PDB file of C-alpha atoms in Angstrom:
ATOM      1  CA  MET A 186     113.493  26.010  15.050  1.00  0.00           C
ATOM      2  CA  LEU A 187     113.864  28.001  18.453  1.00  0.00           C
ATOM      3  CA  THR A 188     112.630  30.784  17.261  1.00  0.00           C
ATOM      4  CA  LEU A 189     109.182  29.546  15.993  1.00  0.00           C
ATOM      5  CA  LEU A 190     109.021  27.529  19.993  1.00  0.00           C
ATOM      6  CA  VAL A 191     109.227  31.036  20.860  1.00  0.00           C
ATOM      7  CA  VAL A 192     106.480  32.168  18.855  1.00  0.00           C
ATOM      8  CA  PHE A 193     104.232  29.610  19.396  1.00  0.00           C
ATOM      9  CA  HIS A 194     105.023  30.112  23.069  1.00  0.00           C
ATOM     10  CA  HIS A 195     103.902  33.433  23.201  1.00  0.00           C
ATOM     11  CA  ALA A 196     101.246  32.900  21.055  1.00  0.00           C
ATOM     12  CA  ALA A 197      99.590  30.594  23.946  1.00  0.00           C
ATOM     13  CA  GLU A 198      99.936  33.677  26.489  1.00  0.00           C
ATOM     14  CA  PRO A 199      96.540  34.686  26.303  1.00  0.00           C
ATOM     15  CA  TYR A 200      95.257  31.276  26.317  1.00  0.00           C
ATOM     16  CA  SER A 201      96.417  30.263  29.857  1.00  0.00           C
ATOM     17  CA  PRO A 202      95.141  31.420  33.176  1.00  0.00           C
ATOM     18  CA  TYR A 203      98.352  31.785  34.663  1.00  0.00           C
ATOM     19  CA  THR A 204     100.544  34.451  32.676  1.00  0.00           C
ATOM     20  CA  ALA A 205      99.774  37.814  31.687  1.00  0.00           C
ATOM     21  CA  TRP A 206      99.347  39.077  28.203  1.00  0.00           C
ATOM     22  CA  PRO A 207      98.868  42.655  26.411  1.00  0.00           C
ATOM     23  CA  TYR A 208      96.171  40.818  24.646  1.00  0.00           C
ATOM     24  CA  THR A 209      93.135  39.039  26.635  1.00  0.00           C
ATOM     25  CA  PRO A 210      90.472  36.940  24.298  1.00  0.00           C
ATOM     26  CA  SER A 211      87.081  38.175  24.836  1.00  0.00           C
ATOM     27  CA  ASN A 212      85.844  34.992  24.712  1.00  0.00           C
ATOM     28  CA  ALA A 213      86.608  33.151  28.118  1.00  0.00           C
ATOM     29  CA  ASP A 214      85.713  29.513  26.229  1.00  0.00           C
ATOM     30  CA  GLU A 215      89.365  29.910  24.379  1.00  0.00           C
ATOM     31  CA  VAL A 216      91.428  29.602  27.664  1.00  0.00           C
ATOM     32  CA  MET A 217      92.813  26.400  28.076  1.00  0.00           C
ATOM     33  CA  PRO A 218      94.292  25.871  32.045  1.00  0.00           C
ATOM     34  CA  TRP A 219      96.522  22.219  30.549  1.00  0.00           C
ATOM     35  CA  ILE A 220      98.880  25.419  28.443  1.00  0.00           C
ATOM     36  CA  TRP A 221     100.922  25.475  31.816  1.00  0.00           C
ATOM     37  CA  HIS A 222     102.403  22.457  30.730  1.00  0.00           C
ATOM     38  CA  PHE A 223     103.279  23.555  27.535  1.00  0.00           C
ATOM     39  CA  HIS A 224     104.959  26.977  28.767  1.00  0.00           C
ATOM     40  CA  SER A 225     106.679  25.371  32.237  1.00  0.00           C
ATOM     41  CA  VAL A 226     108.302  23.063  29.821  1.00  0.00           C
ATOM     42  CA  ASN A 227     109.352  25.758  27.334  1.00  0.00           C
ATOM     43  CA  ALA A 228     110.853  27.972  29.806  1.00  0.00           C
ATOM     44  CA  ALA A 229     112.681  25.048  31.362  1.00  0.00           C
ATOM     45  CA  PHE A 230     115.266  24.780  28.052  1.00  0.00           C
ATOM     46  CA  PHE A 231     114.426  26.594  25.283  1.00  0.00           C
ATOM     47  CA  MET A 232     116.071  30.296  26.400  1.00  0.00           C
ATOM     48  CA  GLY A 233     118.803  28.450  28.229  1.00  0.00           C
ATOM     49  CA  LEU A 234     119.420  26.517  24.410  1.00  0.00           C
ATOM     50  CA  PHE A 235     119.671  30.011  22.863  1.00  0.00           C
ATOM     51  CA  PHE A 236     122.808  31.228  24.915  1.00  0.00           C
ATOM     52  CA  LEU A 237     124.351  28.014  24.673  1.00  0.00           C
ATOM     53  CA  ILE A 238     124.374  28.266  21.146  1.00  0.00           C
ATOM     54  CA  ALA A 239     125.129  31.842  20.912  1.00  0.00           C
ATOM     55  CA  GLY A 240     127.471  31.255  23.303  1.00  0.00           C
ATOM     56  CA  TYR A 241     129.035  28.171  21.069  1.00  0.00           C
ATOM     57  CA  PHE A 242     129.949  31.030  18.405  1.00  0.00           C
ATOM     58  CA  VAL A 243     131.343  33.791  20.408  1.00  0.00           C
ATOM     59  CA  PRO A 244     134.407  32.072  20.679  1.00  0.00           C
ATOM     60  CA  ARG A 245     134.952  32.141  16.906  1.00  0.00           C
ATOM     61  CA  SER A 246     133.927  35.732  16.217  1.00  0.00           C
ATOM     62  CA  TYR A 247     136.497  37.419  18.689  1.00  0.00           C
ATOM     63  CA  ASP A 248     139.474  34.921  17.209  1.00  0.00           C
ATOM     64  CA  LYS A 249     138.605  36.680  13.668  1.00  0.00           C
ATOM     65  CA  GLN A 250     137.673  39.577  14.227  1.00  0.00           C
ATOM     66  CA  GLY A 251     139.949  41.032  17.542  1.00  0.00           C
ATOM     67  CA  PHE A 252     138.567  43.062  20.235  1.00  0.00           C
ATOM     68  CA  SER A 253     137.206  46.044  18.848  1.00  0.00           C
ATOM     69  CA  VAL A 254     135.510  44.973  15.630  1.00  0.00           C
ATOM     70  CA  PHE A 255     133.889  42.128  17.990  1.00  0.00           C
ATOM     71  CA  VAL A 256     132.700  44.561  20.403  1.00  0.00           C
ATOM     72  CA  GLN A 257     131.622  47.189  17.762  1.00  0.00           C
ATOM     73  CA  LYS A 258     129.682  44.407  15.600  1.00  0.00           C
ATOM     74  CA  LYS A 259     127.556  43.550  19.108  1.00  0.00           C
ATOM     75  CA  LEU A 260     126.606  46.625  20.265  1.00  0.00           C
ATOM     76  CA  ILE A 261     125.008  46.835  16.436  1.00  0.00           C
ATOM     77  CA  ARG A 262     123.587  44.102  15.411  1.00  0.00           C
ATOM     78  CA  LEU A 263     122.812  43.761  19.482  1.00  0.00           C
ATOM     79  CA  GLY A 264     122.773  47.176  20.636  1.00  0.00           C
ATOM     80  CA  ILE A 265     120.366  48.943  18.107  1.00  0.00           C
ATOM     81  CA  PRO A 266     117.282  46.089  18.024  1.00  0.00           C
ATOM     82  CA  VAL A 267     117.454  46.693  21.890  1.00  0.00           C
ATOM     83  CA  VAL A 268     117.361  50.907  22.008  1.00  0.00           C
ATOM     84  CA  VAL A 269     114.704  50.486  19.233  1.00  0.00           C
ATOM     85  CA  VAL A 270     112.457  47.915  20.995  1.00  0.00           C
ATOM     86  CA  ALA A 271     112.847  49.083  24.322  1.00  0.00           C
ATOM     87  CA  ALA A 272     111.999  52.987  23.155  1.00  0.00           C
ATOM     88  CA  ILE A 273     108.532  51.517  21.267  1.00  0.00           C
ATOM     89  CA  LEU A 274     107.214  49.464  24.314  1.00  0.00           C
ATOM     90  CA  SER A 275     108.429  52.301  26.684  1.00  0.00           C
ATOM     91  CA  LEU A 276     105.901  54.851  24.834  1.00  0.00           C
ATOM     92  CA  ALA A 277     103.312  52.495  24.319  1.00  0.00           C
ATOM     93  CA  THR A 278     103.274  51.213  28.384  1.00  0.00           C
ATOM     94  CA  LYS A 279     104.310  54.246  29.785  1.00  0.00           C
ATOM     95  CA  GLN A 280     107.516  52.942  31.302  1.00  0.00           C
ATOM     96  CA  LEU A 281     110.858  51.172  31.016  1.00  0.00           C
ATOM     97  CA  GLU A 282     110.405  48.101  29.514  1.00  0.00           C
ATOM     98  CA  VAL A 283     112.755  46.234  26.788  1.00  0.00           C
ATOM     99  CA  GLY A 284     109.954  43.140  26.220  1.00  0.00           C
ATOM    100  CA  HIS A 285     111.199  39.987  24.621  1.00  0.00           C
ATOM    101  CA  LEU A 286     114.255  41.591  24.084  1.00  0.00           C
ATOM    102  CA  TRP A 287     115.679  41.251  27.449  1.00  0.00           C
ATOM    103  CA  TYR A 288     117.384  38.243  26.019  1.00  0.00           C
ATOM    104  CA  VAL A 289     119.137  40.326  23.389  1.00  0.00           C
ATOM    105  CA  GLU A 290     119.586  42.835  25.715  1.00  0.00           C
ATOM    106  CA  SER A 291     121.739  39.653  27.877  1.00  0.00           C
ATOM    107  CA  LEU A 292     123.380  37.998  25.389  1.00  0.00           C
ATOM    108  CA  LEU A 293     124.821  41.217  24.632  1.00  0.00           C
ATOM    109  CA  LEU A 294     126.026  42.226  28.069  1.00  0.00           C
ATOM    110  CA  PHE A 295     127.783  38.614  28.480  1.00  0.00           C
ATOM    111  CA  SER A 296     129.257  39.170  25.026  1.00  0.00           C
ATOM    112  CA  LEU A 297     131.093  42.667  26.068  1.00  0.00           C
ATOM    113  CA  VAL A 298     132.217  40.399  29.664  1.00  0.00           C
ATOM    114  CA  TYR A 299     133.809  38.036  27.484  1.00  0.00           C
ATOM    115  CA  ALA A 300     135.340  40.661  24.982  1.00  0.00           C
ATOM    116  CA  LEU A 301     136.587  41.836  28.486  1.00  0.00           C
ATOM    117  CA  VAL A 302     137.982  38.599  29.866  1.00  0.00           C
ATOM    118  CA  ARG A 303     139.793  37.761  26.356  1.00  0.00           C
ATOM    119  CA  ARG A 304     141.700  41.106  26.563  1.00  0.00           C
ATOM    120  CA  PHE A 305     143.671  39.424  29.443  1.00  0.00           C
ATOM    121  CA  VAL A 306     143.076  35.686  29.331  1.00  0.00           C
ATOM    122  CA  GLN A 307     143.872  33.358  26.245  1.00  0.00           C
ATOM    123  CA  PRO A 308     141.614  30.932  24.861  1.00  0.00           C
ATOM    124  CA  ILE A 309     141.713  27.582  26.653  1.00  0.00           C
ATOM    125  CA  LYS A 310     144.317  24.901  25.446  1.00  0.00           C
ATOM    126  CA  ALA A 311     143.088  21.650  27.826  1.00  0.00           C
ATOM    127  CA  SER A 312     140.341  19.656  26.778  1.00  0.00           C
ATOM    128  CA  CYS A 313     137.672  17.797  28.116  1.00  0.00           C
ATOM    129  CA  ARG A 314     135.474  14.905  26.921  1.00  0.00           C
ATOM    130  CA  LEU A 315     132.195  15.415  27.521  1.00  0.00           C
ATOM    131  CA  SER A 316     130.146  12.569  29.361  1.00  0.00           C
ATOM    132  CA  LEU A 317     126.304  12.039  31.218  1.00  0.00           C
ATOM    133  CA  GLY A 318     129.196  12.555  34.358  1.00  0.00           C
ATOM    134  CA  VAL A 319     130.108  15.912  33.184  1.00  0.00           C
ATOM    135  CA  LEU A 320     126.495  16.765  31.998  1.00  0.00           C
ATOM    136  CA  LEU A 321     125.087  15.674  35.654  1.00  0.00           C
ATOM    137  CA  ALA A 322     127.501  17.768  37.274  1.00  0.00           C
ATOM    138  CA  VAL A 323     126.987  20.761  35.315  1.00  0.00           C
ATOM    139  CA  ALA A 324     123.394  20.326  36.046  1.00  0.00           C
ATOM    140  CA  LEU A 325     123.092  19.989  39.786  1.00  0.00           C
ATOM    141  CA  VAL A 326     125.602  22.842  39.979  1.00  0.00           C
ATOM    142  CA  MET A 327     122.267  24.980  37.990  1.00  0.00           C
ATOM    143  CA  GLY A 328     119.782  23.340  39.875  1.00  0.00           C
ATOM    144  CA  ILE A 329     121.677  23.496  43.752  1.00  0.00           C
ATOM    145  CA  GLY A 330     122.092  27.260  42.946  1.00  0.00           C
ATOM    146  CA  SER A 331     118.793  28.089  41.068  1.00  0.00           C
ATOM    147  CA  TYR A 332     116.548  26.090  44.677  1.00  0.00           C
ATOM    148  CA  PHE A 333     118.575  28.827  46.264  1.00  0.00           C
ATOM    149  CA  ILE A 334     118.029  31.473  44.328  1.00  0.00           C
ATOM    150  CA  ARG A 335     114.244  31.112  44.151  1.00  0.00           C
ATOM    151  CA  GLN A 336     113.804  30.738  47.745  1.00  0.00           C
ATOM    152  CA  VAL A 337     114.238  34.890  47.728  1.00  0.00           C
ATOM    153  CA  SER A 338     113.218  35.665  44.287  1.00  0.00           C
ATOM    154  CA  PRO A 339     110.484  33.354  42.901  1.00  0.00           C
ATOM    155  CA  GLN A 340     109.885  31.915  39.060  1.00  0.00           C
ATOM    156  CA  ASP A 341     108.387  35.129  36.746  1.00  0.00           C
ATOM    157  CA  HIS A 342     109.712  37.833  39.215  1.00  0.00           C
ATOM    158  CA  TRP A 343     111.660  40.289  37.006  1.00  0.00           C
ATOM    159  CA  ILE A 344     113.715  42.870  38.452  1.00  0.00           C
ATOM    160  CA  TRP A 345     115.981  45.534  36.795  1.00  0.00           C
ATOM    161  CA  VAL A 346     119.497  45.722  37.526  1.00  0.00           C
ATOM    162  CA  LEU A 347     121.428  48.993  37.615  1.00  0.00           C
ATOM    163  CA  GLY A 348     118.087  50.259  35.866  1.00  0.00           C
ATOM    164  CA  VAL A 349     118.893  49.075  32.543  1.00  0.00           C
ATOM    165  CA  VAL A 350     118.964  45.336  32.327  1.00  0.00           C
ATOM    166  CA  HIS A 351     115.792  43.588  33.131  1.00  0.00           C
ATOM    167  CA  ILE A 352     116.219  40.099  34.219  1.00  0.00           C
ATOM    168  CA  GLU A 353     114.330  37.413  35.555  1.00  0.00           C
ATOM    169  CA  PRO A 354     116.600  35.620  39.117  1.00  0.00           C
ATOM    170  CA  ALA A 355     114.895  32.560  39.015  1.00  0.00           C
ATOM    171  CA  HIS A 356     116.704  31.512  35.218  1.00  0.00           C
ATOM    172  CA  TYR A 357     119.354  33.640  35.133  1.00  0.00           C
ATOM    173  CA  LEU A 358     122.008  31.185  36.444  1.00  0.00           C
ATOM    174  CA  GLN A 359     121.107  29.065  34.104  1.00  0.00           C
ATOM    175  CA  TYR A 360     121.492  31.354  30.856  1.00  0.00           C
ATOM    176  CA  VAL A 361     125.186  32.556  32.584  1.00  0.00           C
ATOM    177  CA  ILE A 362     126.100  28.613  32.765  1.00  0.00           C
ATOM    178  CA  MET A 363     124.452  27.796  29.495  1.00  0.00           C
ATOM    179  CA  PHE A 364     126.365  30.712  27.667  1.00  0.00           C
ATOM    180  CA  VAL A 365     129.753  29.650  29.134  1.00  0.00           C
ATOM    181  CA  LEU A 366     128.811  25.766  28.023  1.00  0.00           C
ATOM    182  CA  GLY A 367     128.698  27.151  24.443  1.00  0.00           C
ATOM    183  CA  VAL A 368     131.732  28.438  24.774  1.00  0.00           C
ATOM    184  CA  LEU A 369     133.396  25.469  26.025  1.00  0.00           C
ATOM    185  CA  ALA A 370     131.555  23.174  23.669  1.00  0.00           C
ATOM    186  CA  TYR A 371     133.505  25.382  20.773  1.00  0.00           C
ATOM    187  CA  ARG A 372     136.798  25.254  22.703  1.00  0.00           C
ATOM    188  CA  PHE A 373     136.410  21.243  23.534  1.00  0.00           C
ATOM    189  CA  GLN A 374     134.683  20.552  20.076  1.00  0.00           C
ATOM    190  CA  TRP A 375     131.993  19.000  21.923  1.00  0.00           C
ATOM    191  CA  LEU A 376     129.272  19.162  19.721  1.00  0.00           C
ATOM    192  CA  ASP A 377     131.484  17.217  16.714  1.00  0.00           C
ATOM    193  CA  LYS A 378     132.966  15.217  19.075  1.00  0.00           C
ATOM    194  CA  MET A 379     129.549  13.779  21.314  1.00  0.00           C
ATOM    195  CA  ARG A 380     129.174  10.153  21.253  1.00  0.00           C
ATOM    196  CA  ASN A 381     126.369   8.964  20.226  1.00  0.00           C
ATOM    197  CA  SER A 382     125.828   6.577  23.137  1.00  0.00           C
ATOM    198  CA  VAL A 383     125.588  10.392  25.107  1.00  0.00           C
ATOM    199  CA  GLY A 384     123.781  11.935  22.975  1.00  0.00           C
ATOM    200  CA  ALA A 385     120.973   9.452  22.199  1.00  0.00           C
ATOM    201  CA  LEU A 386     120.827   9.178  26.967  1.00  0.00           C
ATOM    202  CA  SER A 387     120.750  12.586  27.098  1.00  0.00           C
ATOM    203  CA  LEU A 388     118.025  13.421  24.607  1.00  0.00           C
ATOM    204  CA  LEU A 389     115.960  10.096  26.429  1.00  0.00           C
ATOM    205  CA  ILE A 390     116.210  11.488  30.077  1.00  0.00           C
ATOM    206  CA  GLY A 391     115.217  15.402  28.781  1.00  0.00           C
ATOM    207  CA  VAL A 392     112.639  13.855  26.910  1.00  0.00           C
ATOM    208  CA  ALA A 393     111.519  11.855  30.034  1.00  0.00           C
ATOM    209  CA  LEU A 394     111.787  14.680  32.270  1.00  0.00           C
ATOM    210  CA  ALA A 395     109.552  16.826  29.890  1.00  0.00           C
ATOM    211  CA  ILE A 396     107.264  14.267  30.112  1.00  0.00           C
ATOM    212  CA  GLY A 397     107.524  14.279  33.936  1.00  0.00           C
ATOM    213  CA  ASN A 398     106.901  17.663  34.168  1.00  0.00           C
ATOM    214  CA  TYR A 399     103.396  17.702  31.424  1.00  0.00           C
ATOM    215  CA  LEU A 400     102.248  14.241  33.909  1.00  0.00           C
ATOM    216  CA  ARG A 401     101.922  17.369  36.669  1.00  0.00           C
ATOM    217  CA  ASP A 402      98.520  17.649  37.987  1.00  0.00           C
ATOM    218  CA  GLY A 403      98.374  17.823  41.492  1.00  0.00           C
ATOM    219  CA  GLY A 404      99.477  14.905  43.825  1.00  0.00           C
ATOM    220  CA  ALA A 405     102.355  14.096  45.343  1.00  0.00           C
ATOM    221  CA  TRP A 406     104.695  14.291  42.255  1.00  0.00           C
ATOM    222  CA  ASN A 407     103.076  17.368  41.468  1.00  0.00           C
ATOM    223  CA  ASP A 408     104.360  18.361  45.176  1.00  0.00           C
ATOM    224  CA  PHE A 409     107.368  16.519  44.685  1.00  0.00           C
ATOM    225  CA  VAL A 410     108.678  18.227  41.008  1.00  0.00           C
ATOM    226  CA  THR A 411     107.025  21.937  42.175  1.00  0.00           C
ATOM    227  CA  ARG A 412     108.967  21.833  45.603  1.00  0.00           C
ATOM    228  CA  TRP A 413     112.566  20.576  43.968  1.00  0.00           C
ATOM    229  CA  PHE A 414     111.511  22.805  40.720  1.00  0.00           C
ATOM    230  CA  GLY A 415     114.994  24.442  40.373  1.00  0.00           C
ATOM    231  CA  ILE A 416     116.690  21.137  40.284  1.00  0.00           C
ATOM    232  CA  TYR A 417     114.172  19.446  38.154  1.00  0.00           C
ATOM    233  CA  GLU A 418     114.169  22.228  35.072  1.00  0.00           C
ATOM    234  CA  SER A 419     117.774  22.306  35.431  1.00  0.00           C
ATOM    235  CA  LEU A 420     118.097  18.254  35.231  1.00  0.00           C
ATOM    236  CA  LEU A 421     115.593  18.755  32.005  1.00  0.00           C
ATOM    237  CA  CYS A 422     117.293  21.994  30.276  1.00  0.00           C
ATOM    238  CA  ILE A 423     121.263  20.266  30.426  1.00  0.00           C
ATOM    239  CA  PHE A 424     119.839  16.725  29.341  1.00  0.00           C
ATOM    240  CA  LEU A 425     117.104  17.818  26.607  1.00  0.00           C
ATOM    241  CA  SER A 426     119.292  20.426  25.243  1.00  0.00           C
ATOM    242  CA  PHE A 427     122.565  18.337  24.560  1.00  0.00           C
ATOM    243  CA  GLY A 428     120.122  15.835  23.740  1.00  0.00           C
ATOM    244  CA  LEU A 429     118.615  17.998  20.669  1.00  0.00           C
ATOM    245  CA  LEU A 430     121.714  19.406  19.609  1.00  0.00           C
ATOM    246  CA  TRP A 431     123.005  15.463  19.229  1.00  0.00           C
ATOM    247  CA  LEU A 432     119.700  14.800  17.392  1.00  0.00           C
ATOM    248  CA  PHE A 433     120.094  17.659  14.764  1.00  0.00           C
ATOM    249  CA  ARG A 434     123.460  17.164  14.345  1.00  0.00           C
ATOM    250  CA  GLN A 435     122.484  13.200  13.357  1.00  0.00           C
ATOM    251  CA  PHE A 436     119.428  13.619  11.469  1.00  0.00           C
ATOM    252  CA  VAL A 437     118.814  17.503  10.238  1.00  0.00           C
ATOM    253  CA  ASN A 438     122.524  17.645   9.913  1.00  0.00           C
ATOM    254  CA  GLN A 439     122.278  19.093   6.464  1.00  0.00           C
ATOM    255  CA  SER A 440     120.887  22.559   4.777  1.00  0.00           C
ATOM    256  CA  ASN A 441     119.120  23.492   1.314  1.00  0.00           C
ATOM    257  CA  ALA A 442     117.973  26.740  -0.789  1.00  0.00           C
ATOM    258  CA  PHE A 443     114.609  27.275   1.871  1.00  0.00           C
ATOM    259  CA  GLN A 444     116.476  26.148   5.223  1.00  0.00           C
ATOM    260  CA  GLN A 445     119.412  29.024   4.609  1.00  0.00           C
ATOM    261  CA  TRP A 446     116.549  31.520   4.018  1.00  0.00           C
ATOM    262  CA  LEU A 447     115.327  30.707   7.532  1.00  0.00           C
ATOM    263  CA  ALA A 448     117.972  30.921   8.881  1.00  0.00           C
ATOM    264  CA  GLU A 449     118.880  34.286   7.751  1.00  0.00           C
ATOM    265  CA  GLN A 450     115.617  35.642   8.792  1.00  0.00           C
ATOM    266  CA  ALA A 451     115.187  33.681  12.194  1.00  0.00           C
ATOM    267  CA  TYR A 452     117.599  36.577  14.439  1.00  0.00           C
ATOM    268  CA  GLY A 453     114.662  39.447  12.280  1.00  0.00           C
ATOM    269  CA  ALA A 454     111.449  37.220  13.147  1.00  0.00           C
ATOM    270  CA  TYR A 455     112.195  36.354  16.831  1.00  0.00           C
ATOM    271  CA  ILE A 456     112.765  40.357  17.250  1.00  0.00           C
ATOM    272  CA  ILE A 457     109.842  41.856  15.418  1.00  0.00           C
ATOM    273  CA  HIS A 458     107.329  38.306  16.128  1.00  0.00           C
ATOM    274  CA  LEU A 459     105.927  40.251  19.113  1.00  0.00           C
ATOM    275  CA  PHE A 460     104.284  43.226  17.143  1.00  0.00           C
ATOM    276  CA  ILE A 461     103.001  41.172  14.422  1.00  0.00           C
ATOM    277  CA  LEU A 462     101.653  38.608  16.861  1.00  0.00           C
ATOM    278  CA  LEU A 463      99.588  40.691  18.956  1.00  0.00           C
ATOM    279  CA  ALA A 464      98.169  42.203  15.759  1.00  0.00           C
ATOM    280  CA  VAL A 465      97.159  38.857  14.439  1.00  0.00           C
ATOM    281  CA  GLN A 466      95.719  38.077  18.199  1.00  0.00           C
ATOM    282  CA  ASN A 467      93.497  41.220  18.179  1.00  0.00           C
ATOM    283  CA  ALA A 468      92.607  40.763  14.198  1.00  0.00           C
ATOM    284  CA  THR A 469      91.101  37.428  15.029  1.00  0.00           C
ATOM    285  CA  ASP A 470      89.556  37.831  18.445  1.00  0.00           C
ATOM    286  CA  GLN A 471      85.895  37.944  17.289  1.00  0.00           C
ATOM    287  CA  ILE A 472      86.490  34.633  15.179  1.00  0.00           C
ATOM    288  CA  LEU A 473      85.253  31.939  16.734  1.00  0.00           C
ATOM    289  CA  LEU A 474      87.193  28.502  16.602  1.00  0.00           C
ATOM    290  CA  PRO A 475      88.552  26.090  19.667  1.00  0.00           C
ATOM    291  CA  GLY A 476      91.512  27.573  21.930  1.00  0.00           C
ATOM    292  CA  ILE A 477      93.843  25.349  20.322  1.00  0.00           C
ATOM    293  CA  VAL A 478      92.846  25.717  17.040  1.00  0.00           C
ATOM    294  CA  LYS A 479      92.868  29.399  17.105  1.00  0.00           C
ATOM    295  CA  PHE A 480      96.242  29.369  19.240  1.00  0.00           C
ATOM    296  CA  PHE A 481      97.869  27.169  16.454  1.00  0.00           C
ATOM    297  CA  LEU A 482      96.253  29.266  13.535  1.00  0.00           C
ATOM    298  CA  ILE A 483      97.365  32.638  15.206  1.00  0.00           C
ATOM    299  CA  ALA A 484     101.171  30.892  15.787  1.00  0.00           C
ATOM    300  CA  ILE A 485     101.282  29.898  12.329  1.00  0.00           C
ATOM    301  CA  ILE A 486     100.440  32.721  10.514  1.00  0.00           C
ATOM    302  CA  THR A 487     102.422  35.152  13.236  1.00  0.00           C
ATOM    303  CA  SER A 488     105.577  32.758  11.400  1.00  0.00           C
ATOM    304  CA  ILE A 489     104.953  33.601   8.520  1.00  0.00           C
ATOM    305  CA  LEU A 490     104.566  36.989   8.184  1.00  0.00           C
ATOM    306  CA  SER A 491     107.578  37.446  10.935  1.00  0.00           C
ATOM    307  CA  PHE A 492     110.095  35.231   8.378  1.00  0.00           C
ATOM    308  CA  PHE A 493     108.701  37.145   5.557  1.00  0.00           C
ATOM    309  CA  LEU A 494     108.435  40.866   6.743  1.00  0.00           C
ATOM    310  CA  THR A 495     111.955  39.902   7.937  1.00  0.00           C
ATOM    311  CA  TYR A 496     113.238  39.079   4.595  1.00  0.00           C
ATOM    312  CA  LEU A 497     111.813  42.670   3.419  1.00  0.00           C
ATOM    313  CA  LEU A 498     113.227  44.547   5.767  1.00  0.00           C
ATOM    314  CA  ARG A 499     116.637  42.961   5.211  1.00  0.00           C
ATOM    315  CA  LEU A 500     116.436  44.212   1.802  1.00  0.00           C
ATOM    316  CA  ILE A 501     116.776  47.814   2.831  1.00  0.00           C
ATOM    317  CA  PRO A 502     120.740  49.123   2.684  1.00  0.00           C
ATOM    318  CA  GLY A 503     121.715  48.707   5.485  1.00  0.00           C
ATOM    319  CA  VAL A 504     119.815  46.307   7.824  1.00  0.00           C
ATOM    320  CA  LYS A 505     121.289  43.101   7.349  1.00  0.00           C
ATOM    321  CA  ARG A 506     124.206  44.444   9.430  1.00  0.00           C
ATOM    322  CA  VAL A 507     121.256  44.674  12.063  1.00  0.00           C
ATOM    323  CA  LEU A 508     119.010  42.014  11.467  1.00  0.00           C
TER     324      LEU A 508
END
């Protein structure tokens, strides 16, 4: 579901007057000034939730494989896509570019740091009960830190660290904390033991904050949220992420052949969707449709093609080790 949300997020980029994207619609009437709300809410939580889920599976993987095998597999599964996509984008733009695989690049970095720490530190044996108070405390630490970071590096300001890691400082503290929360969630069994009251209230708070972000349209409320957005966004991220995990645990905790098939293609679809999306956007440029209709049409077509093409690629011997 998060992978699909990423596709829809990027599919909406050309129709916002506030974002830069490699494709620009030739029909200016397709631009939707309000779509920035969709982008703002997504950016507040969805990549952080990706990091939390990824962090959740890292301890089990390391425990099972050990340092050497764990590092080797991460370099193959995460490192190869970064190198390949960076090479393609850098050749196309004539400058160093990693595109949307900044996430995979950072996940590789976080995983390697975890492996190094585990070489010298034993797994956590203590216990910690997940509560709204714990979530609030983490959100405030994240929010206050993000607030001060944004004073020197505003949102959408990207930098290269050591010339190889592409990061957005305004969100990076969130990503680090969410990855660590994922590791702790596995050790403390938070997702299994989360009480329904905690999960439901987290979801309600997260949805309320998301709606509050959608309601920004000038005035005192918009000024307030804008001023304290680092804190506001962090609260939204923590509560909506854990609320959604609870929601899916309670009501979507099942699987069938089609869902399993989708799960197997999701990582590859994330990696290749950008190229398919740009092709579909350019191919449909002259089709005259309302912006909202065109946005959904392109997002759906790109999603289908991305998952299906990943399936075909994974039929090639050896590709499954990467995708």
